[in-house]
Short mmCIF file of C-alpha atoms in Angstrom, two decimals:
data_model
loop_
_atom_site.label_atom_id
_atom_site.label_comp_id
_atom_site.label_asym_id
_atom_site.label_seq_id
_atom_site.Cartn_x
_atom_site.Cartn_y
_atom_site.Cartn_z
CA MET A 5 -28.37 -23.43 9.39
CA SER A 6 -24.86 -23.08 8.08
CA LYS A 7 -23.61 -24.55 11.35
CA LEU A 8 -25.63 -27.71 10.77
CA LEU A 9 -26.10 -28.45 7.09
CA PRO A 10 -22.62 -27.85 5.66
CA LYS A 11 -21.21 -29.96 8.48
CA TRP A 12 -23.31 -32.86 7.22
CA ALA A 13 -21.93 -32.35 3.75
CA GLY A 14 -18.50 -32.49 5.32
CA VAL A 15 -19.34 -35.71 7.12
CA THR A 16 -20.53 -37.34 3.94
CA LEU A 17 -17.07 -36.57 2.63
CA ALA A 18 -15.41 -37.84 5.78
CA VAL A 19 -14.08 -40.64 3.64
CA VAL A 20 -11.90 -37.97 2.06
CA LEU A 21 -10.71 -36.62 5.39
CA VAL A 22 -9.97 -39.52 7.71
CA GLY A 23 -8.94 -43.12 7.31
CA GLY A 24 -9.24 -46.49 8.95
CA CYS A 25 -12.10 -47.88 10.99
CA THR A 26 -12.97 -44.37 12.22
CA THR A 27 -14.26 -43.58 8.73
CA ARG A 28 -16.44 -46.66 8.62
CA LEU A 29 -17.75 -46.03 12.13
CA ALA A 30 -18.59 -42.40 11.38
CA TYR A 31 -20.19 -43.17 8.04
CA ASN A 32 -22.22 -46.14 9.23
CA ASN A 33 -23.52 -44.14 12.20
CA LEU A 34 -24.27 -40.99 10.25
CA ASP A 35 -27.98 -41.22 11.07
CA VAL A 36 -27.23 -41.26 14.80
CA TRP A 37 -24.88 -38.29 14.52
CA LEU A 38 -27.33 -36.32 12.40
CA ASN A 39 -30.23 -36.93 14.78
CA TYR A 40 -28.06 -35.85 17.69
CA ARG A 41 -27.11 -32.64 15.90
CA LEU A 42 -30.69 -31.93 14.88
CA SER A 43 -31.99 -32.39 18.43
CA SER A 44 -29.90 -29.41 19.55
CA TYR A 45 -31.81 -27.18 17.12
CA VAL A 46 -35.43 -28.28 17.28
CA SER A 47 -37.69 -30.67 19.20
CA LEU A 48 -39.48 -33.05 16.86
CA ASN A 49 -42.52 -35.12 17.76
CA SER A 50 -42.42 -38.91 17.42
CA SER A 51 -44.04 -38.89 13.99
CA GLN A 52 -41.58 -36.31 12.68
CA GLU A 53 -38.65 -38.22 14.14
CA SER A 54 -39.80 -41.47 12.55
CA SER A 55 -40.31 -39.87 9.14
CA PHE A 56 -36.95 -38.15 9.32
CA ASP A 57 -35.17 -41.35 10.34
CA GLN A 58 -36.70 -43.23 7.42
CA GLY A 59 -35.77 -40.44 5.02
CA VAL A 60 -32.18 -40.35 6.24
CA ASP A 61 -31.94 -44.14 5.91
CA ARG A 62 -33.05 -43.89 2.27
CA ALA A 63 -30.62 -41.05 1.63
CA HIS A 64 -27.81 -42.97 3.30
CA SER A 65 -28.43 -46.04 1.15
CA LEU A 66 -28.55 -43.93 -2.00
CA HIS A 67 -25.33 -42.16 -1.05
CA ARG A 68 -23.55 -45.46 -0.41
CA ARG A 69 -24.69 -46.82 -3.75
CA GLN A 70 -24.36 -43.71 -5.89
CA GLU A 71 -21.76 -41.39 -4.34
CA LEU A 72 -19.17 -43.60 -2.66
CA PRO A 73 -18.04 -45.13 -5.98
CA LYS A 74 -17.44 -41.58 -7.27
CA ILE A 75 -15.34 -40.79 -4.20
CA HIS A 76 -13.39 -44.02 -4.64
CA ARG A 77 -12.58 -43.16 -8.25
CA ALA A 78 -11.56 -39.61 -7.29
CA ILE A 79 -9.15 -40.86 -4.64
CA ASP A 80 -7.68 -43.42 -7.02
CA ARG A 81 -7.11 -40.74 -9.65
CA LEU A 82 -5.62 -38.37 -7.08
CA GLN A 83 -3.11 -41.02 -6.03
CA GLY A 84 -1.88 -41.32 -9.57
CA ASP A 85 -1.59 -37.58 -10.10
CA LEU A 86 0.35 -37.15 -6.86
CA LEU A 87 3.20 -39.23 -8.25
CA ASP A 88 4.45 -36.04 -9.91
CA PRO A 89 4.39 -32.45 -8.63
CA MET A 90 0.94 -31.03 -9.23
CA THR A 91 0.19 -27.93 -11.27
CA PHE A 92 -2.02 -24.98 -10.42
CA GLY A 93 -4.60 -26.34 -12.87
CA GLN A 94 -4.66 -29.72 -11.15
CA MET A 95 -5.16 -28.09 -7.74
CA GLN A 96 -8.10 -26.19 -9.17
CA GLU A 97 -9.48 -29.28 -10.85
CA TYR A 98 -9.43 -31.38 -7.67
CA TYR A 99 -11.08 -28.60 -5.72
CA ASN A 100 -13.87 -28.66 -8.30
CA VAL A 101 -14.07 -32.46 -8.22
CA PHE A 102 -14.44 -32.68 -4.46
CA THR A 103 -16.74 -29.66 -4.32
CA ARG A 104 -19.08 -31.39 -6.76
CA LEU A 105 -18.92 -34.53 -4.64
CA GLY A 106 -19.88 -32.45 -1.61
CA GLN A 107 -22.72 -30.81 -3.52
CA ASP A 108 -24.04 -34.18 -4.70
CA SER A 109 -23.90 -35.52 -1.16
CA ALA A 110 -25.69 -32.46 0.19
CA ALA A 111 -28.35 -32.76 -2.51
CA ILE A 112 -29.10 -36.32 -1.42
CA LEU A 113 -29.59 -35.24 2.18
CA ALA A 114 -31.73 -32.29 1.05
CA ASP A 115 -34.62 -34.67 0.37
CA PRO A 116 -35.24 -35.81 3.99
CA MET A 117 -34.19 -32.42 5.34
CA ALA A 118 -36.74 -30.65 3.15
CA ASP A 119 -39.46 -33.09 4.22
CA MET A 120 -38.56 -32.48 7.85
CA PHE A 121 -38.63 -28.69 7.44
CA ALA A 122 -41.96 -28.91 5.62
CA SER A 123 -43.43 -30.80 8.59
CA LEU A 124 -42.48 -28.15 11.16
CA ASN A 125 -45.13 -25.93 12.68
CA ASP A 126 -44.56 -22.23 13.23
CA SER A 127 -43.39 -22.77 16.80
CA GLN A 128 -40.79 -25.33 15.71
CA VAL A 129 -39.57 -23.05 12.93
CA ALA A 130 -39.13 -20.27 15.49
CA GLN A 131 -37.21 -22.67 17.75
CA PHE A 132 -34.93 -23.75 14.91
CA GLU A 133 -34.33 -20.17 13.86
CA GLY A 134 -33.60 -19.09 17.42
CA SER A 135 -31.14 -21.94 17.87
CA LEU A 136 -29.30 -20.91 14.73
CA ARG A 137 -29.15 -17.28 15.78
CA GLN A 138 -27.71 -18.32 19.13
CA ARG A 139 -25.09 -20.56 17.48
CA PHE A 140 -24.06 -17.74 15.19
CA ALA A 141 -23.82 -15.29 18.09
CA ASP A 142 -21.77 -17.72 20.19
CA PHE A 143 -19.39 -18.42 17.31
CA ASP A 144 -18.95 -14.75 16.48
CA ARG A 145 -18.41 -13.83 20.13
CA GLU A 146 -15.73 -16.50 20.61
CA ARG A 147 -13.93 -15.42 17.46
CA ASP A 148 -14.19 -11.68 18.06
CA LYS A 149 -12.79 -11.83 21.57
CA LEU A 150 -9.46 -12.94 20.10
CA SER A 151 -6.99 -10.44 18.71
CA LYS A 152 -5.96 -10.75 15.05
CA PRO A 153 -2.61 -12.33 16.00
CA GLN A 154 -4.44 -14.82 18.23
CA GLN A 155 -6.90 -15.67 15.45
CA LEU A 156 -3.99 -16.18 13.06
CA ALA A 157 -2.14 -18.42 15.50
CA LYS A 158 -5.26 -20.51 16.12
CA ARG A 159 -6.01 -20.98 12.44
CA SER A 160 -2.36 -21.75 11.68
CA GLU A 161 -2.24 -24.41 14.37
CA ARG A 162 -5.35 -26.09 13.03
CA LEU A 163 -4.04 -26.10 9.48
CA GLN A 164 -0.67 -27.45 10.57
CA ASP A 165 -2.22 -30.20 12.69
CA PHE A 166 -4.46 -31.22 9.81
CA THR A 167 -1.57 -31.29 7.35
CA ARG A 168 0.68 -33.28 9.70
CA ASP A 169 -2.04 -35.90 9.89
CA TRP A 170 -1.69 -36.35 6.12
CA VAL A 171 2.06 -36.00 5.58
CA GLY A 172 3.52 -36.99 8.96
CA SER A 173 5.65 -33.94 9.68
CA LEU A 174 6.26 -30.39 8.47
CA THR A 175 9.33 -28.34 7.76
CA SER A 176 9.58 -24.78 9.06
CA ARG A 177 9.02 -23.49 5.52
CA GLN A 178 5.86 -25.56 5.19
CA GLU A 179 4.60 -24.22 8.51
CA GLU A 180 5.17 -20.72 7.16
CA MET A 181 3.12 -21.52 4.07
CA LEU A 182 0.24 -22.78 6.18
CA THR A 183 0.41 -19.63 8.27
CA GLU A 184 0.18 -17.72 5.00
CA LEU A 185 -2.95 -19.70 4.14
CA ALA A 186 -4.39 -18.92 7.56
CA GLY A 187 -3.82 -15.27 6.77
CA TYR A 188 -5.81 -15.60 3.54
CA GLN A 189 -8.66 -17.11 5.54
CA LEU A 190 -8.57 -14.31 8.09
CA GLU A 191 -8.78 -11.73 5.31
CA MET A 192 -11.89 -13.51 4.04
CA SER A 193 -13.62 -13.68 7.44
CA PRO A 194 -15.97 -10.73 6.75
CA ILE A 195 -16.96 -12.30 3.42
CA PHE A 196 -17.52 -15.72 4.99
CA ARG A 197 -19.69 -14.15 7.68
CA SER A 198 -21.72 -12.30 5.07
CA LEU A 199 -22.13 -15.52 3.08
CA ARG A 200 -23.40 -17.29 6.18
CA ASN A 201 -25.89 -14.55 6.91
CA GLY A 202 -27.02 -14.50 3.29
CA TYR A 203 -27.65 -18.24 3.27
CA PHE A 204 -29.55 -17.90 6.53
CA GLU A 205 -31.77 -15.21 5.04
CA ARG A 206 -32.45 -17.41 2.00
CA TRP A 207 -33.45 -20.25 4.31
CA GLN A 208 -35.77 -17.93 6.25
CA GLN A 209 -37.50 -16.90 3.03
CA LEU A 210 -37.78 -20.49 1.88
CA MET A 211 -39.38 -21.54 5.15
CA LYS A 212 -42.28 -19.20 4.45
CA SER A 213 -43.21 -21.42 1.48
CA ARG A 214 -42.15 -24.77 2.98
CA LYS A 215 -45.54 -26.32 2.18
CA GLN A 216 -45.27 -25.50 -1.53
CA PRO A 217 -44.18 -28.08 -4.17
CA ALA A 218 -41.21 -25.97 -5.25
CA PHE A 219 -39.72 -25.89 -1.76
CA LYS A 220 -37.68 -29.07 -2.04
CA GLY A 221 -35.95 -28.05 -5.25
CA GLN A 222 -35.19 -24.58 -3.92
CA PHE A 223 -33.85 -25.99 -0.67
CA THR A 224 -31.67 -28.44 -2.58
CA GLN A 225 -30.19 -25.56 -4.55
CA LEU A 226 -29.49 -23.69 -1.33
CA MET A 227 -27.61 -26.73 -0.02
CA ARG A 228 -25.56 -26.96 -3.19
CA ASP A 229 -24.75 -23.25 -3.08
CA MET A 230 -23.63 -23.44 0.54
CA VAL A 231 -21.22 -26.29 -0.12
CA ALA A 232 -19.70 -24.50 -3.13
CA LEU A 233 -19.68 -21.02 -1.53
CA ASN A 234 -21.81 -19.80 -4.42
CA SER A 235 -22.97 -16.20 -4.14
CA PRO A 236 -23.35 -13.74 -7.03
CA GLN A 237 -22.56 -10.87 -4.65
CA TYR A 238 -19.18 -12.26 -3.57
CA GLN A 239 -18.16 -14.57 -6.40
CA SER A 240 -15.20 -12.44 -7.50
CA GLU A 241 -13.82 -12.35 -3.93
CA ILE A 242 -14.30 -16.11 -3.54
CA ARG A 243 -12.56 -16.74 -6.86
CA PHE A 244 -9.62 -14.55 -5.84
CA TYR A 245 -9.31 -16.37 -2.49
CA LEU A 246 -9.46 -19.79 -4.12
CA ASN A 247 -6.83 -18.90 -6.71
CA ARG A 248 -4.47 -17.77 -3.95
CA ARG A 249 -5.14 -21.03 -2.15
CA PHE A 250 -4.53 -23.14 -5.27
CA GLU A 251 -1.17 -21.46 -5.80
CA LEU A 252 -0.14 -21.94 -2.19
CA MET A 253 -1.16 -25.60 -2.24
CA ARG A 254 0.86 -26.05 -5.43
CA ARG A 255 3.91 -24.64 -3.64
CA LEU A 256 3.24 -26.85 -0.64
CA ASN A 257 2.97 -29.90 -2.86
CA HIS A 258 6.24 -29.09 -4.60
CA SER A 259 7.98 -28.74 -1.23
CA MET A 260 7.14 -32.27 -0.08
CA SER A 261 9.98 -34.67 0.65
CA PRO A 262 9.99 -38.31 -0.53
CA GLN A 263 9.14 -39.34 3.04
CA GLN A 264 6.14 -37.03 3.14
CA LYS A 265 4.95 -38.27 -0.24
CA ALA A 266 5.22 -41.88 0.89
CA TYR A 267 3.30 -41.08 4.08
CA LEU A 268 0.54 -39.37 2.10
CA ASN A 269 0.33 -42.24 -0.36
CA ARG A 270 -0.12 -44.75 2.47
CA LYS A 271 -2.93 -42.63 3.88
CA LEU A 272 -4.67 -42.52 0.52
CA VAL A 273 -4.22 -46.26 -0.06
CA ASN A 274 -5.83 -47.00 3.29
CA LEU A 275 -8.57 -44.48 2.63
CA ARG A 276 -9.35 -45.93 -0.78
CA LYS A 277 -9.55 -49.45 0.71
CA ASP A 278 -11.83 -48.15 3.44
CA VAL A 279 -14.18 -46.58 0.92
CA ALA A 280 -14.28 -49.88 -0.98
CA LEU A 281 -15.30 -51.67 2.22
CA LEU A 282 -18.05 -49.11 2.83
CA ILE A 283 -19.37 -49.57 -0.71
CA ASN A 284 -19.65 -53.32 -0.24
CA GLN A 285 -21.15 -53.34 3.25
#
């Protein structure tokens, strides 16, 4: 499940990740993308597909009306704060802001997702569970076949490519900082895997009571916890990782040149305009 549901939460925040017409295209076709993703996990009958489509349409409309204005305001505020070098506290605050936005988006989708899960028969639940297990095994196998230096290089490259998309170019020192961040992520890999497995076990337990009235609320909480990496067992480790990341991002922000800052500002201006267009469509 953590290969499907958190990705949707990420897509609902795509307006915070990409700009231009690609954002509008992805957001406006979210129902198509979600149905495509779901079809690779479970085969629904026509009635289930119709009910799910209608539920996603309602969730999509609610998200456009209720959540996109919040995202627009967050981006506008971020632009203003980026005029000056950001503090550790600000890095932490914006992480919390966008995490809450992700949680709220996930909670909206939880409604049609819960209804869909409640409609599954035992055979479909087994198919969904088997698909998830296979995805987890494939992901773990691909990752584990790489050496630690190879994993670090791969993560570093992804982080650097992502950052270049936002600031245009990187200095050698900035590349080193992103490699440092990749190292933090590698250190957390066992924790992240345990979190994934824990969320999966919670979902399995919830599916046993999917016909009960409390299921939807419990599933919604699971979605919110997944987006925020909430887990009583690992909360201290997660907090330590996040604090290291906030400090590194503060250093990265302070290292930005005027050209990089101007590039980032243009990206955010375009993104904010794009969100405004989505709100009014």
